[in-house]
CSV table of C-alpha atoms in Angstrom, one decimal:
chain,number,residue,atom,x,y,z
A,18,UNK,CA,-1.9,-4.4,-52.1
A,19,UNK,CA,1.9,-3.9,-52.2
A,20,UNK,CA,1.6,-0.5,-50.7
A,21,UNK,CA,-0.2,-1.8,-47.7
A,22,UNK,CA,2.4,-4.5,-47.1
A,23,UNK,CA,5.2,-1.9,-47.4
A,24,UNK,CA,3.4,0.4,-45.0
A,25,UNK,CA,2.8,-2.4,-42.5
A,26,UNK,CA,6.4,-3.7,-42.7
A,27,UNK,CA,7.8,-0.1,-42.2
A,28,UNK,CA,5.4,0.4,-39.2
A,29,UNK,CA,6.6,-2.9,-37.7
A,30,UNK,CA,10.2,-1.9,-38.4
A,31,UNK,CA,9.7,1.5,-36.7
A,32,UNK,CA,8.0,-0.2,-33.7
A,33,UNK,CA,10.9,-2.6,-33.3
A,34,UNK,CA,13.4,0.3,-33.5
A,35,UNK,CA,11.5,2.2,-30.8
A,36,UNK,CA,11.3,-0.9,-28.6
A,37,UNK,CA,15.0,-1.6,-29.0
A,38,UNK,CA,15.8,2.0,-28.0
A,39,UNK,CA,13.6,1.7,-24.9
A,40,UNK,CA,15.3,-1.4,-23.8
A,41,UNK,CA,18.7,0.2,-24.3
A,42,UNK,CA,17.7,3.2,-22.2
A,43,UNK,CA,16.3,0.9,-19.5
A,44,UNK,CA,19.6,-1.1,-19.4
A,45,UNK,CA,21.7,2.1,-19.2
A,46,UNK,CA,19.6,3.4,-16.3
A,47,UNK,CA,20.0,0.0,-14.5
A,48,UNK,CA,23.8,0.2,-15.0
A,49,UNK,CA,23.9,3.7,-13.5
A,50,UNK,CA,22.0,2.8,-10.4
A,51,UNK,CA,23.9,-0.5,-9.9
A,52,UNK,CA,27.2,1.5,-9.7
A,53,UNK,CA,26.2,3.0,-6.3
A,54,UNK,CA,26.6,1.4,-2.9
A,55,UNK,CA,23.5,-0.3,-1.6
A,56,UNK,CA,21.5,1.3,1.2
A,57,UNK,CA,23.0,0.1,4.5
A,58,UNK,CA,21.2,-2.0,7.1
A,59,UNK,CA,20.6,0.2,10.2
A,60,UNK,CA,19.2,0.0,13.7
A,61,UNK,CA,16.1,2.0,14.8
A,62,UNK,CA,17.7,5.4,15.8
A,63,UNK,CA,20.5,5.4,13.2
A,64,UNK,CA,20.7,7.7,10.2
A,65,UNK,CA,22.6,7.6,7.0
A,66,UNK,CA,24.3,10.6,5.5
A,67,UNK,CA,24.8,11.1,1.8
A,68,UNK,CA,26.8,14.0,0.2
A,69,UNK,CA,26.0,15.5,-3.2
A,70,UNK,CA,27.3,18.4,-5.2
A,71,UNK,CA,24.6,21.2,-5.3
A,72,UNK,CA,25.2,22.4,-8.9
A,73,UNK,CA,25.1,18.9,-10.6
A,74,UNK,CA,23.4,16.7,-8.0
A,75,UNK,CA,26.2,14.1,-8.4
A,76,UNK,CA,26.5,11.8,-5.4
A,77,UNK,CA,29.9,12.0,-3.6
A,78,UNK,CA,31.8,9.4,-1.6
A,79,UNK,CA,33.2,10.0,1.9
A,80,UNK,CA,36.3,11.8,0.5
A,81,UNK,CA,34.0,14.1,-1.5
A,82,UNK,CA,35.0,12.6,-4.8
A,83,UNK,CA,32.4,11.7,-7.5
A,84,UNK,CA,30.9,8.2,-6.7
A,85,UNK,CA,31.3,6.2,-9.9
A,86,UNK,CA,32.5,2.9,-8.7
A,87,UNK,CA,30.5,0.3,-6.6
A,88,UNK,CA,33.3,0.0,-4.0
A,89,UNK,CA,33.2,3.7,-3.1
A,90,UNK,CA,31.5,4.3,0.3
A,91,UNK,CA,28.6,6.7,-0.2
A,92,UNK,CA,26.6,6.3,3.0
A,93,UNK,CA,28.0,7.3,6.4
A,94,UNK,CA,25.9,5.8,9.3
A,95,UNK,CA,25.5,7.6,12.6
A,96,UNK,CA,23.9,6.3,15.8
A,97,UNK,CA,21.4,9.2,16.0
A,98,UNK,CA,20.1,12.2,14.2
A,99,UNK,CA,22.1,14.8,16.3
A,100,UNK,CA,25.5,13.3,15.4
A,101,UNK,CA,24.6,13.1,11.8
A,102,UNK,CA,23.4,16.7,11.7
A,103,UNK,CA,26.6,17.8,13.5
A,104,UNK,CA,28.8,16.0,10.9
A,105,UNK,CA,26.7,17.5,8.1
A,106,UNK,CA,27.2,21.0,9.4
A,107,UNK,CA,30.9,20.4,9.6
A,108,UNK,CA,31.0,19.3,6.0
A,109,UNK,CA,29.0,22.3,4.9
A,110,UNK,CA,31.2,24.7,6.8
A,111,UNK,CA,34.2,23.4,5.0
A,112,UNK,CA,32.7,23.2,1.5
A,113,UNK,CA,29.7,25.4,0.6
A,114,UNK,CA,29.0,23.7,-2.7
A,115,UNK,CA,27.9,20.4,-1.1
A,116,UNK,CA,24.6,19.4,0.4
A,117,UNK,CA,24.1,16.6,2.9
A,118,UNK,CA,21.0,14.5,3.1
A,119,UNK,CA,20.1,12.5,6.1
A,120,UNK,CA,18.1,9.3,5.6
A,121,UNK,CA,16.2,7.2,8.1
A,122,UNK,CA,15.9,3.5,8.4
A,123,UNK,CA,13.0,3.4,6.0
A,124,UNK,CA,15.1,5.1,3.3
A,125,UNK,CA,13.1,8.4,3.6
A,126,UNK,CA,14.8,11.8,3.7
A,127,UNK,CA,14.8,13.1,7.3
A,128,UNK,CA,16.7,16.3,6.7
A,129,UNK,CA,18.7,18.2,4.0
A,130,UNK,CA,21.5,20.5,5.0
A,131,UNK,CA,23.1,22.9,2.5
A,132,UNK,CA,24.6,26.4,2.4
A,133,UNK,CA,21.1,28.0,2.3
A,134,UNK,CA,19.7,26.5,5.5
A,135,UNK,CA,23.1,26.1,7.3
A,136,UNK,CA,22.6,29.0,9.7
A,137,UNK,CA,19.2,27.7,10.9
A,138,UNK,CA,20.7,24.7,12.6
């Protein structure tokens, strides 16, 4: 009888530890996403441009520094797709290790420009 109680208590202890670790992971993930700027409110034809480093995937601010603080401006809004694409090409021509992603009003990716597909546009 004592062995069963010990087994059950250790099982409960292991479950509590697992649950605690899951909650900690969830909170850390929430903290990471809360550090970024919120998606901007845009008009119908506008697009938002985001920069990221190709090798690491880390989001960059407008000055091409790592975006780690909530007050850093991550999104650059353009009045139409052509202006956003032109600016993305300008960034890629200056720095080949950055990719630019253009988002629509519905927060879906419209286009991604990087050094591989730079010549196509």
